[in-house]
Coordinates of N, CA, C and O in Angstrom, one line a residue:
M7 N 12.6 -15.7 4.4 CA 13.9 -15.1 4.3 C 13.9 -13.8 4.9 O 13.0 -12.9 4.6
A8 N 14.7 -13.5 5.9 CA 14.8 -12.2 6.5 C 15.3 -11.2 5.6 O 15.8 -11.5 4.5
L9 N 15.1 -9.9 5.9 CA 15.5 -8.9 5.1 C 17.0 -8.7 5.0 O 17.6 -7.8 4.4
R10 N 17.8 -9.6 5.6 CA 19.2 -9.6 5.5 C 19.6 -10.0 4.1 O 19.5 -11.1 3.6
L11 N 20.2 -9.0 3.4 CA 20.6 -9.3 2.0 C 22.0 -8.8 1.9 O 22.4 -7.7 2.3
W12 N 22.8 -9.6 1.2 CA 24.2 -9.3 1.0 C 24.4 -9.0 -0.5 O 24.0 -9.9 -1.3
A13 N 25.0 -7.9 -0.8 CA 25.3 -7.7 -2.2 C 26.6 -8.3 -2.6 O 27.5 -8.4 -1.8
S14 N 26.7 -8.7 -3.8 CA 27.9 -9.2 -4.3 C 29.0 -8.1 -4.4 O 28.7 -7.0 -4.4
S15 N 30.2 -8.5 -4.3 CA 31.3 -7.5 -4.4 C 31.2 -6.7 -5.7 O 31.5 -5.5 -5.8
A16 N 30.7 -7.4 -6.8 CA 30.6 -6.7 -8.0 C 29.5 -5.6 -7.9 O 29.7 -4.5 -8.4
A17 N 28.4 -5.9 -7.3 CA 27.3 -4.9 -7.1 C 27.8 -3.8 -6.2 O 27.5 -2.6 -6.5
N18 N 28.5 -4.1 -5.2 CA 29.1 -3.0 -4.4 C 30.0 -2.1 -5.2 O 30.0 -0.9 -5.0
A19 N 30.8 -2.7 -6.0 CA 31.8 -2.0 -6.8 C 31.0 -1.0 -7.8 O 31.4 0.1 -8.0
L20 N 29.9 -1.5 -8.3 CA 29.1 -0.7 -9.2 C 28.5 0.5 -8.4 O 28.4 1.6 -9.0
K21 N 28.1 0.3 -7.2 CA 27.5 1.4 -6.4 C 28.6 2.5 -6.1 O 28.3 3.6 -5.9
L22 N 29.9 2.1 -6.1 CA 30.9 3.0 -5.7 C 31.0 4.1 -6.8 O 31.4 5.2 -6.5
S23 N 30.7 3.8 -8.0 CA 30.9 4.7 -9.1 C 29.8 5.8 -9.2 O 30.0 6.8 -9.8
G24 N 28.7 5.6 -8.6 CA 27.6 6.5 -8.6 C 27.7 7.6 -7.6 O 28.2 7.5 -6.5
A25 N 27.4 8.9 -8.0 CA 27.5 10.0 -7.1 C 26.2 10.0 -6.3 O 25.2 9.6 -6.7
R26 N 26.4 10.4 -5.0 CA 25.3 10.4 -4.1 C 25.2 11.8 -3.5 O 26.2 12.4 -3.1
A27 N 24.0 12.3 -3.3 CA 23.8 13.6 -2.7 C 24.3 13.6 -1.3 O 24.2 12.5 -0.6
A28 N 24.7 14.7 -0.8 CA 25.1 14.8 0.6 C 24.0 14.4 1.5 O 22.8 14.8 1.3
A29 N 24.3 13.7 2.6 CA 23.3 13.3 3.6 C 22.9 14.5 4.4 O 23.7 15.4 4.7
P30 N 21.7 14.5 4.9 CA 21.2 15.5 5.8 C 22.1 15.6 7.1 O 22.7 14.6 7.5
A31 N 22.2 16.7 7.7 CA 23.0 16.9 8.9 C 22.6 16.0 10.1 O 23.3 15.8 11.0
F32 N 21.3 15.5 10.1 CA 20.8 14.8 11.2 C 21.1 13.3 11.1 O 20.6 12.5 11.9
S33 N 22.0 12.9 10.2 CA 22.2 11.5 10.0 C 23.7 11.1 10.0 O 24.5 12.0 9.8
I34 N 23.9 9.9 10.1 CA 25.2 9.3 9.9 C 25.3 8.8 8.4 O 24.4 8.1 8.0
S35 N 26.2 9.3 7.6 CA 26.3 8.9 6.3 C 27.2 7.7 6.1 O 28.4 7.9 6.4
R36 N 26.7 6.6 5.8 CA 27.6 5.4 5.5 C 28.2 5.6 4.1 O 27.8 6.6 3.4
F37 N 29.0 4.7 3.7 CA 29.6 4.9 2.4 C 28.6 5.1 1.3 O 28.7 6.0 0.5
F38 N 27.5 4.4 1.3 CA 26.5 4.7 0.3 C 25.0 4.6 0.8 O 24.1 4.4 0.0
S39 N 24.8 4.7 2.1 CA 23.4 4.8 2.6 C 23.4 5.7 3.8 O 24.4 6.0 4.4
T40 N 22.2 6.2 4.1 CA 22.0 7.1 5.2 C 21.3 6.4 6.4 O 20.4 5.6 6.2
V41 N 21.8 6.8 7.6 CA 21.3 6.2 8.8 C 20.9 7.4 9.7 O 21.8 7.9 10.4
P42 N 19.6 7.8 9.8 CA 19.3 9.0 10.6 C 19.4 8.7 12.1 O 19.1 7.6 12.5
D43 N 19.8 9.7 12.8 CA 19.8 9.6 14.3 C 18.4 9.7 14.8 O 17.5 10.2 14.0
G44 N 18.1 9.2 16.0 CA 16.8 9.4 16.6 C 15.9 8.2 16.3 O 14.8 8.1 16.8
L45 N 16.3 7.3 15.4 CA 15.5 6.1 15.1 C 16.2 4.9 15.8 O 17.4 5.0 16.2
K46 N 15.5 3.8 15.9 CA 16.1 2.5 16.4 C 16.1 1.6 15.2 O 15.3 1.7 14.3
Y47 N 17.1 0.6 15.2 CA 17.2 -0.3 14.0 C 17.3 -1.7 14.5 O 17.8 -2.0 15.6
T48 N 17.0 -2.6 13.6 CA 17.1 -4.0 13.8 C 18.3 -4.5 13.0 O 18.7 -3.9 12.0
T49 N 18.8 -5.7 13.3 CA 19.9 -6.3 12.5 C 19.4 -6.8 11.2 O 20.2 -7.1 10.3
S50 N 18.1 -6.9 11.1 CA 17.5 -7.4 9.8 C 17.0 -6.2 9.0 O 16.3 -6.4 8.0
H51 N 17.5 -5.0 9.3 CA 17.3 -3.8 8.5 C 16.0 -3.1 8.5 O 15.6 -2.5 7.5
E52 N 15.3 -3.2 9.6 CA 14.1 -2.4 9.7 C 14.4 -1.2 10.7 O 15.3 -1.3 11.5
W53 N 13.6 -0.1 10.6 CA 13.8 1.0 11.5 C 12.4 1.2 12.2 O 11.4 0.8 11.8
I54 N 12.5 1.9 13.4 CA 11.3 2.3 14.1 C 11.5 3.7 14.7 O 12.6 4.0 15.1
K55 N 10.4 4.4 14.7 CA 10.4 5.8 15.3 C 9.2 5.9 16.2 O 8.1 5.7 15.8
H56 N 9.4 6.2 17.5 CA 8.3 6.4 18.4 C 7.9 7.8 18.5 O 8.7 8.7 18.6
E57 N 6.6 8.1 18.4 CA 6.0 9.4 18.5 C 4.6 9.3 19.1 O 3.8 8.6 18.5
D58 N 4.4 10.0 20.2 CA 3.0 10.0 20.8 C 2.4 8.7 21.0 O 1.2 8.5 20.7
G59 N 3.1 7.7 21.5 CA 2.6 6.4 21.8 C 2.4 5.5 20.6 O 1.8 4.4 20.7
V60 N 2.9 5.9 19.4 CA 2.8 5.1 18.2 C 4.2 4.9 17.6 O 5.0 5.8 17.6
A61 N 4.5 3.7 17.1 CA 5.7 3.4 16.5 C 5.6 3.3 15.0 O 4.8 2.5 14.5
T62 N 6.3 4.1 14.2 CA 6.3 4.0 12.8 C 7.4 3.0 12.4 O 8.5 3.1 12.9
V63 N 7.2 2.1 11.4 CA 8.1 1.1 11.0 C 8.3 1.2 9.5 O 7.4 1.3 8.7
G64 N 9.6 0.9 9.1 CA 9.9 0.8 7.7 C 11.2 0.0 7.5 O 11.7 -0.5 8.5
I65 N 11.7 0.0 6.3 CA 13.0 -0.6 6.1 C 14.0 0.5 5.8 O 13.7 1.5 5.4
T66 N 15.3 0.1 6.1 CA 16.3 1.1 6.0 C 16.8 1.4 4.6 O 16.5 0.7 3.7
D67 N 17.5 2.5 4.5 CA 18.1 2.9 3.2 C 19.1 1.8 2.8 O 19.1 1.4 1.6
H68 N 19.8 1.2 3.7 CA 20.7 0.1 3.4 C 19.9 -1.1 2.8 O 20.4 -1.6 1.8
A69 N 18.8 -1.4 3.4 CA 18.0 -2.5 2.9 C 17.5 -2.3 1.5 O 17.6 -3.1 0.6
Q70 N 16.9 -1.1 1.3 CA 16.4 -0.8 -0.1 C 17.4 -0.7 -1.1 O 17.2 -1.1 -2.3
E71 N 18.7 -0.3 -0.8 CA 19.7 -0.3 -1.8 C 20.1 -1.7 -2.2 O 20.4 -2.0 -3.3
H72 N 20.1 -2.7 -1.2 CA 20.4 -4.1 -1.5 C 19.3 -4.7 -2.3 O 19.5 -5.6 -3.1
L73 N 18.0 -4.3 -2.0 CA 16.9 -4.9 -2.7 C 16.9 -4.5 -4.2 O 16.5 -5.3 -5.0
G74 N 17.2 -3.3 -4.4 CA 17.0 -2.7 -5.8 C 15.6 -2.1 -5.9 O 14.9 -1.9 -4.9
E75 N 15.2 -2.0 -7.1 CA 13.9 -1.3 -7.4 C 12.7 -2.1 -6.8 O 12.5 -3.3 -7.2
V76 N 12.0 -1.5 -5.8 CA 10.9 -2.2 -5.2 C 9.7 -2.1 -6.1 O 9.3 -1.0 -6.6
V77 N 9.0 -3.2 -6.4 CA 7.9 -3.2 -7.4 C 6.6 -3.6 -6.7 O 5.5 -3.4 -7.3
F78 N 6.6 -4.2 -5.5 CA 5.4 -4.6 -4.8 C 5.6 -4.7 -3.3 O 6.7 -5.1 -2.9
V79 N 4.6 -4.3 -2.5 CA 4.7 -4.4 -1.1 C 3.5 -5.0 -0.6 O 2.4 -4.6 -1.0
E80 N 3.6 -6.0 0.3 CA 2.4 -6.7 0.9 C 2.5 -6.3 2.4 O 3.5 -6.6 3.1
L81 N 1.4 -5.7 2.9 CA 1.4 -5.3 4.3 C 0.1 -5.8 4.9 O -0.9 -6.1 4.3
P82 N 0.1 -5.8 6.3 CA -1.1 -6.3 7.0 C -2.2 -5.2 7.0 O -1.9 -4.1 6.6
E83 N -3.4 -5.6 7.4 CA -4.5 -4.7 7.6 C -4.4 -4.0 8.9 O -3.8 -4.5 9.9
A84 N -4.9 -2.8 9.0 CA -5.0 -2.1 10.3 C -5.8 -3.1 11.2 O -6.8 -3.7 10.8
G85 N -5.4 -3.2 12.5 CA -6.0 -4.1 13.4 C -5.3 -5.4 13.6 O -5.5 -6.1 14.6
A86 N -4.4 -5.7 12.7 CA -3.6 -6.9 12.8 C -2.6 -6.8 14.0 O -2.2 -5.7 14.3
E87 N -2.3 -7.9 14.6 CA -1.3 -7.9 15.7 C 0.1 -8.3 15.0 O 0.1 -9.2 14.2
V88 N 1.1 -7.7 15.5 CA 2.5 -8.0 15.1 C 3.3 -8.3 16.3 O 3.0 -7.9 17.4
S89 N 4.3 -9.2 16.1 CA 5.2 -9.6 17.2 C 6.6 -9.2 16.9 O 7.1 -9.3 15.7
A90 N 7.3 -8.7 17.9 CA 8.7 -8.4 17.7 C 9.5 -9.5 17.1 O 9.4 -10.6 17.6
G91 N 10.2 -9.3 16.0 CA 11.0 -10.3 15.3 C 10.2 -11.1 14.3 O 10.7 -11.8 13.5
G92 N 8.9 -11.0 14.3 CA 8.0 -11.8 13.4 C 7.7 -11.0 12.1 O 7.7 -9.8 12.1
S93 N 7.5 -11.7 11.1 CA 7.2 -11.1 9.8 C 5.8 -10.5 9.8 O 4.9 -11.1 10.3
F94 N 5.7 -9.3 9.2 CA 4.4 -8.7 9.0 C 4.1 -8.4 7.6 O 3.0 -8.0 7.3
G95 N 5.0 -8.7 6.7 CA 4.7 -8.5 5.3 C 5.9 -8.8 4.5 O 6.9 -9.3 5.0
N96 N 5.9 -8.4 3.2 CA 7.1 -8.6 2.4 C 7.2 -7.5 1.3 O 6.3 -6.8 1.0
V97 N 8.4 -7.4 0.8 CA 8.8 -6.5 -0.2 C 9.3 -7.2 -1.4 O 10.2 -8.1 -1.2
E98 N 8.8 -7.0 -2.5 CA 9.2 -7.6 -3.8 C 10.0 -6.6 -4.6 O 9.5 -5.5 -4.9
S99 N 11.2 -6.9 -5.0 CA 12.0 -6.1 -5.9 C 12.3 -6.8 -7.2 O 11.9 -8.0 -7.3
V100 N 13.0 -6.1 -8.0 CA 13.4 -6.8 -9.3 C 14.5 -7.9 -9.0 O 14.7 -8.8 -9.8
K101 N 15.0 -7.9 -7.8 CA 16.1 -8.9 -7.4 C 15.5 -10.0 -6.6 O 16.0 -11.2 -6.7
A102 N 14.6 -9.7 -5.6 CA 14.1 -10.8 -4.7 C 12.9 -10.3 -4.0 O 12.4 -9.2 -4.0
T103 N 12.2 -11.3 -3.3 CA 11.1 -11.0 -2.4 C 11.7 -11.3 -1.0 O 12.2 -12.4 -0.7
S104 N 11.5 -10.4 -0.1 CA 12.0 -10.5 1.3 C 10.9 -10.2 2.3 O 10.1 -9.3 2.1
D105 N 10.9 -11.0 3.4 CA 10.1 -10.7 4.5 C 10.5 -9.4 5.2 O 11.7 -9.1 5.2
V106 N 9.5 -8.7 5.8 CA 9.8 -7.6 6.6 C 9.4 -7.9 8.1 O 8.3 -8.4 8.3
N107 N 10.3 -7.7 9.0 CA 10.0 -8.1 10.4 C 9.7 -6.9 11.3 O 10.3 -5.8 11.1
S108 N 8.8 -7.1 12.2 CA 8.4 -6.0 13.1 C 9.5 -5.9 14.2 O 9.8 -6.9 14.9
P109 N 9.9 -4.7 14.5 CA 10.9 -4.5 15.6 C 10.2 -4.5 17.0 O 10.9 -4.5 18.0
I110 N 8.8 -4.5 17.0 CA 8.1 -4.3 18.2 C 6.8 -5.0 18.1 O 6.2 -5.2 17.0
S111 N 6.2 -5.5 19.3 CA 4.9 -6.1 19.3 C 3.8 -5.1 19.5 O 4.0 -4.1 20.2
G112 N 2.7 -5.4 19.0 CA 1.5 -4.5 19.2 C 0.5 -4.6 18.1 O 0.5 -5.6 17.3
E113 N -0.4 -3.6 18.0 CA -1.5 -3.6 17.1 C -1.2 -2.6 15.9 O -0.8 -1.5 16.2
V114 N -1.4 -3.1 14.7 CA -1.2 -2.2 13.6 C -2.4 -1.2 13.6 O -3.5 -1.6 13.5
V115 N -2.1 0.1 13.7 CA -3.1 1.1 13.7 C -3.2 1.9 12.4 O -4.2 2.6 12.1
E116 N -2.2 1.8 11.5 CA -2.2 2.4 10.2 C -1.3 1.8 9.3 O -0.2 1.3 9.7
V117 N -1.7 1.7 8.0 CA -0.8 1.1 7.0 C -0.6 2.2 5.9 O -1.5 3.0 5.6
N118 N 0.6 2.3 5.4 CA 0.9 3.3 4.4 C 0.2 2.8 3.0 O 0.9 2.1 2.3
S119 N -1.0 3.3 2.8 CA -1.7 2.9 1.6 C -1.1 3.4 0.3 O -1.3 2.8 -0.8
K120 N -0.2 4.4 0.4 CA 0.4 4.9 -0.8 C 1.3 3.9 -1.4 O 1.6 3.9 -2.6
L121 N 1.8 3.0 -0.6 CA 2.8 1.9 -1.1 C 2.1 1.0 -2.1 O 2.8 0.4 -2.9
S122 N 0.8 0.8 -2.0 CA 0.1 -0.1 -3.0 C 0.2 0.5 -4.4 O 0.3 -0.3 -5.4
E123 N 0.1 1.8 -4.5 CA 0.2 2.4 -5.9 C 1.7 2.8 -6.2 O 2.0 2.9 -7.4
K124 N 2.5 3.2 -5.2 CA 3.8 3.7 -5.5 C 4.8 2.9 -4.5 O 5.4 3.5 -3.6
P125 N 5.1 1.6 -4.8 CA 6.0 0.9 -3.9 C 7.4 1.5 -3.9 O 8.2 1.3 -3.0
D126 N 7.7 2.2 -5.0 CA 9.1 2.8 -5.1 C 9.3 3.9 -4.1 O 10.5 4.4 -4.0
L127 N 8.3 4.3 -3.4 CA 8.6 5.3 -2.3 C 9.6 4.7 -1.3 O 10.3 5.5 -0.7
I128 N 9.6 3.4 -1.2 CA 10.6 2.8 -0.3 C 12.0 3.1 -0.8 O 12.9 3.3 0.0
N129 N 12.2 3.1 -2.1 CA 13.5 3.4 -2.6 C 13.8 4.9 -2.5 O 14.9 5.3 -2.1
S130 N 12.9 5.8 -2.9 CA 13.1 7.2 -2.9 C 13.1 7.9 -1.6 O 13.7 8.9 -1.4
S131 N 12.3 7.3 -0.6 CA 12.2 8.0 0.7 C 11.9 7.0 1.8 O 10.8 6.9 2.4
P132 N 12.9 6.1 2.1 CA 12.7 5.0 3.0 C 12.3 5.5 4.4 O 11.6 4.7 5.2
Y133 N 12.7 6.7 4.9 CA 12.5 7.1 6.2 C 11.3 8.1 6.3 O 11.0 8.5 7.5
E134 N 10.8 8.5 5.3 CA 9.7 9.5 5.3 C 8.5 8.9 4.6 O 7.6 8.3 5.2
D135 N 8.4 9.1 3.3 CA 7.2 8.7 2.5 C 7.1 7.2 2.4 O 6.0 6.7 2.2
G136 N 8.2 6.5 2.5 CA 8.2 5.0 2.3 C 8.0 4.2 3.6 O 8.2 3.0 3.6
W137 N 7.5 4.8 4.7 CA 7.2 4.1 5.9 C 6.2 3.0 5.6 O 5.4 3.1 4.6
M138 N 6.1 2.0 6.4 CA 5.2 0.8 6.1 C 4.0 0.7 7.0 O 2.9 0.7 6.5
I139 N 4.2 0.6 8.3 CA 3.1 0.5 9.2 C 3.3 1.4 10.4 O 4.4 1.7 10.7
K140 N 2.2 1.7 11.1 CA 2.3 2.3 12.4 C 1.7 1.4 13.4 O 0.6 0.8 13.2
V141 N 2.3 1.2 14.6 CA 2.0 0.2 15.5 C 1.8 0.8 16.9 O 2.6 1.7 17.3
K142 N 0.7 0.5 17.6 CA 0.5 0.8 19.0 C 1.2 -0.3 19.8 O 0.7 -1.4 19.9
P143 N 2.4 0.0 20.4 CA 3.1 -1.0 21.1 C 2.4 -1.6 22.3 O 1.8 -0.9 23.1
S144 N 2.5 -2.9 22.4 CA 2.0 -3.6 23.6 C 3.0 -3.6 24.7 O 2.7 -3.7 25.9
N145 N 4.3 -3.4 24.3 CA 5.4 -3.4 25.3 C 6.5 -2.4 24.7 O 7.5 -2.9 24.1
P146 N 6.3 -1.1 24.9 CA 7.3 -0.2 24.4 C 8.7 -0.4 24.7 O 9.6 0.0 24.0
G147 N 9.0 -1.1 25.9 CA 10.3 -1.4 26.3 C 11.1 -2.3 25.4 O 12.3 -2.4 25.4
E148 N 10.4 -3.0 24.5 CA 11.0 -3.9 23.5 C 12.0 -3.1 22.6 O 13.1 -3.6 22.2
A149 N 11.7 -1.9 22.4 CA 12.6 -1.0 21.5 C 13.9 -0.7 22.1 O 14.9 -0.4 21.5
D150 N 14.0 -0.8 23.5 CA 15.3 -0.5 24.2 C 16.4 -1.4 23.7 O 17.6 -1.0 23.8
G151 N 16.1 -2.6 23.3 CA 17.1 -3.5 22.9 C 17.6 -3.4 21.4 O 18.5 -4.1 21.0
L152 N 17.0 -2.4 20.7 CA 17.4 -2.2 19.3 C 18.6 -1.4 19.2 O 19.1 -0.7 20.2
L153 N 19.2 -1.3 18.0 CA 20.4 -0.6 17.7 C 20.1 0.9 17.5 O 19.2 1.3 16.9
D154 N 21.1 1.8 18.0 CA 21.0 3.2 17.6 C 21.7 3.4 16.3 O 22.2 2.4 15.7
A155 N 21.8 4.6 15.8 CA 22.4 4.8 14.5 C 23.8 4.4 14.4 O 24.2 3.8 13.4
A156 N 24.6 4.7 15.4 CA 26.0 4.3 15.3 C 26.2 2.8 15.3 O 27.0 2.3 14.6
K157 N 25.5 2.1 16.2 CA 25.6 0.6 16.2 C 25.1 0.0 15.0 O 25.6 -1.0 14.5
Y158 N 24.0 0.6 14.4 CA 23.5 0.0 13.2 C 24.5 0.2 12.0 O 24.7 -0.7 11.2
T159 N 25.1 1.4 12.0 CA 26.1 1.7 10.9 C 27.2 0.7 11.0 O 27.6 0.1 10.0
K160 N 27.7 0.4 12.2 CA 28.8 -0.6 12.4 C 28.3 -1.9 12.0 O 29.1 -2.7 11.3
H161 N 27.1 -2.3 12.3 CA 26.5 -3.6 11.9 C 26.6 -3.8 10.4 O 27.0 -4.8 9.9
C162 N 26.1 -2.7 9.7 CA 26.1 -2.8 8.2 C 27.5 -2.9 7.6 O 27.7 -3.6 6.7
E163 N 28.4 -2.1 8.2 CA 29.8 -2.2 7.7 C 30.4 -3.6 7.9 O 31.0 -4.1 7.0
E164 N 30.1 -4.2 9.0 CA 30.6 -5.5 9.3 C 29.9 -6.5 8.4 O 30.6 -7.4 7.8
E165 N 28.6 -6.4 8.2 CA 27.9 -7.3 7.3 C 28.4 -7.2 5.9 O 28.6 -8.2 5.2
D166 N 28.6 -6.0 5.4 CA 29.0 -5.8 4.0 C 30.5 -6.2 3.8 O 30.8 -6.6 2.7
A167 N 31.2 -6.3 4.8 CA 32.6 -6.8 4.7 C 32.7 -8.3 4.5 O 33.7 -8.8 4.1
H168 N 31.6 -9.0 4.8 CA 31.6 -10.5 4.6 C 31.0 -10.9 3.3 O 30.2 -10.5 2.7

Protein backbone atom coordinates (compact mmCIF):
# COMPACT_ATOMS: atom_id res chain seq x y z
CA MET A 1 0.00 0.00 0.00
CA ALA A 2 1.51 3.31 -1.04
CA LEU A 3 1.69 6.15 1.41
CA ARG A 4 -1.39 7.65 -0.20
CA LEU A 5 -3.82 7.91 2.64
CA TRP A 6 -7.13 9.65 2.59
CA ALA A 7 -8.69 10.82 5.82
CA SER A 8 -12.38 10.56 6.31
CA SER A 9 -14.36 13.77 6.27
CA ALA A 10 -15.01 13.26 9.98
CA ALA A 11 -11.26 13.11 10.69
CA ASN A 12 -10.73 16.21 8.57
CA ALA A 13 -13.45 18.00 10.50
CA LEU A 14 -11.76 17.10 13.78
CA LYS A 15 -8.47 18.54 12.57
CA LEU A 16 -10.20 21.81 11.77
CA SER A 17 -10.93 22.48 15.41
CA GLY A 18 -7.29 22.21 16.56
CA ALA A 19 -5.10 25.31 16.68
CA ARG A 20 -1.87 25.10 14.71
CA ALA A 21 1.24 27.19 15.20
CA ALA A 22 2.08 29.60 12.42
CA ALA A 23 4.16 28.03 9.64
CA PRO A 24 7.74 29.21 9.12
CA ALA A 25 8.22 31.92 6.51
CA PHE A 26 10.07 29.51 4.19
CA SER A 27 7.07 27.34 3.55
CA ILE A 28 3.65 27.21 2.03
CA SER A 29 1.11 26.61 4.76
CA ARG A 30 -1.74 24.39 3.68
CA PHE A 31 -4.90 24.36 5.71
CA PHE A 32 -3.38 22.02 8.28
CA SER A 33 0.07 20.99 7.09
CA THR A 34 3.31 22.64 6.08
CA VAL A 35 5.05 22.30 2.72
CA PRO A 36 8.57 23.82 2.77
CA ASP A 37 9.97 25.44 -0.37
CA GLY A 38 13.26 24.10 -1.67
CA LEU A 39 12.28 20.44 -1.42
CA LYS A 40 10.84 18.15 -4.09
CA TYR A 41 7.79 15.97 -3.44
CA THR A 42 6.17 12.79 -4.73
CA THR A 43 2.46 12.23 -5.22
CA SER A 44 2.79 9.40 -2.67
CA HIS A 45 3.85 12.00 -0.03
CA GLU A 46 7.61 11.62 0.29
CA TRP A 47 10.01 14.57 0.16
CA ILE A 48 13.61 14.85 -1.01
CA LYS A 49 16.31 17.43 -0.38
CA HIS A 50 19.58 17.49 -2.35
CA GLU A 51 22.75 18.71 -0.60
CA ASP A 52 26.37 18.07 -1.58
CA GLY A 53 25.59 15.10 -3.83
CA VAL A 54 23.38 13.36 -1.26
CA ALA A 55 19.58 13.26 -1.18
CA THR A 56 17.79 13.21 2.18
CA VAL A 57 14.38 11.49 2.08
CA GLY A 58 11.40 11.51 4.45
CA ILE A 59 7.62 11.64 4.50
CA THR A 60 5.69 14.89 4.39
CA ASP A 61 3.79 16.68 7.11
CA HIS A 62 0.62 15.88 5.17
CA ALA A 63 1.45 12.15 5.26
CA GLN A 64 2.26 12.05 8.96
CA GLU A 65 -0.99 13.89 9.78
CA HIS A 66 -2.98 11.29 7.87
CA LEU A 67 -1.05 8.43 9.47
CA GLY A 68 -1.54 9.63 13.03
CA GLU A 69 0.87 8.69 15.81
CA VAL A 70 3.86 6.84 14.31
CA VAL A 71 4.86 3.91 16.55
CA PHE A 72 7.39 1.97 14.42
CA VAL A 73 9.60 2.61 11.39
CA GLU A 74 11.31 -0.07 9.30
CA LEU A 75 14.20 1.23 7.18
CA PRO A 76 16.88 -0.39 4.99
CA GLU A 77 20.52 -0.79 6.02
CA ALA A 78 23.21 1.57 4.75
CA GLY A 79 24.55 0.14 1.50
CA ALA A 80 21.14 -1.00 0.26
CA GLU A 81 20.05 0.04 -3.24
CA VAL A 82 16.76 1.90 -3.68
CA SER A 83 14.82 2.53 -6.90
CA ALA A 84 12.73 5.56 -7.76
CA GLY A 85 9.11 4.70 -6.99
CA GLY A 86 10.05 1.50 -5.18
CA SER A 87 9.39 0.80 -1.51
CA PHE A 88 12.36 1.11 0.83
CA GLY A 89 10.61 0.64 4.16
CA ASN A 90 7.41 1.17 6.05
CA VAL A 91 5.86 3.30 8.73
CA GLU A 92 3.48 1.85 11.28
CA SER A 93 1.06 4.12 13.07
CA VAL A 94 -1.87 3.61 15.36
CA LYS A 95 -4.04 3.74 12.20
CA ALA A 96 -2.15 1.75 9.56
CA THR A 97 1.12 0.41 8.19
CA SER A 98 2.23 2.10 4.99
CA ASP A 99 5.06 1.57 2.53
CA VAL A 100 7.47 4.44 2.00
CA ASN A 101 8.69 4.89 -1.58
CA SER A 102 12.00 6.30 -2.72
CA PRO A 103 11.77 9.44 -4.85
CA ILE A 104 15.16 8.62 -6.42
CA SER A 105 17.39 5.65 -7.30
CA GLY A 106 20.75 5.11 -5.64
CA GLU A 107 22.62 3.73 -2.66
CA VAL A 108 21.52 4.34 0.92
CA VAL A 109 24.51 5.99 2.61
CA GLU A 110 22.89 6.78 5.96
CA VAL A 111 19.81 5.77 7.93
CA ASN A 112 18.24 7.90 10.67
CA SER A 113 18.96 5.58 13.60
CA LYS A 114 17.09 7.91 15.98
CA LEU A 115 13.81 6.67 14.48
CA SER A 116 14.28 3.19 15.96
CA GLU A 117 14.04 4.66 19.47
CA LYS A 118 11.86 7.69 18.69
CA PRO A 119 9.63 6.97 15.67
CA ASP A 120 7.42 9.89 16.71
CA LEU A 121 10.10 12.27 15.37
CA ILE A 122 8.29 11.76 12.08
CA ASN A 123 5.22 13.39 13.66
CA SER A 124 6.98 16.18 15.52
CA SER A 125 9.63 17.07 12.92
CA PRO A 126 8.97 15.43 9.53
CA TYR A 127 11.36 17.71 7.60
CA GLU A 128 14.22 17.92 10.08
CA ASP A 129 14.71 15.35 12.85
CA GLY A 130 12.27 12.86 11.27
CA TRP A 131 14.16 12.32 7.99
CA MET A 132 14.48 8.63 7.09
CA ILE A 133 17.37 7.88 4.73
CA LYS A 134 20.16 9.61 2.83
CA VAL A 135 20.83 8.37 -0.69
CA LYS A 136 23.74 8.86 -3.08
CA PRO A 137 21.74 9.22 -6.30
CA SER A 138 22.67 7.07 -9.29
CA ASN A 139 20.69 9.43 -11.55
CA PRO A 140 20.20 12.86 -9.93
CA GLY A 141 18.06 13.95 -12.90
CA GLU A 142 15.24 11.71 -11.64
CA ALA A 143 14.35 14.41 -9.12
CA ASP A 144 13.58 16.86 -11.95
CA GLY A 145 10.23 15.15 -12.51
CA LEU A 146 9.09 15.57 -8.90
CA LEU A 147 6.70 18.25 -7.63
CA ASP A 148 7.76 21.61 -6.19
CA ALA A 149 6.01 22.99 -3.08
CA ALA A 150 3.23 24.75 -4.98
CA LYS A 151 2.40 21.72 -7.14
CA TYR A 152 2.54 19.38 -4.15
CA THR A 153 0.20 21.66 -2.20
CA LYS A 154 -2.26 21.65 -5.10
CA HIS A 155 -1.98 17.84 -5.32
CA CYS A 156 -2.81 17.49 -1.61
CA GLU A 157 -5.76 19.85 -1.85
CA GLU A 158 -7.18 17.93 -4.81
CA GLU A 159 -6.59 14.59 -3.09
CA ASP A 160 -8.26 15.74 0.13
CA ALA A 161 -11.25 17.02 -1.82
CA HIS A 162 -12.06 13.47 -2.96
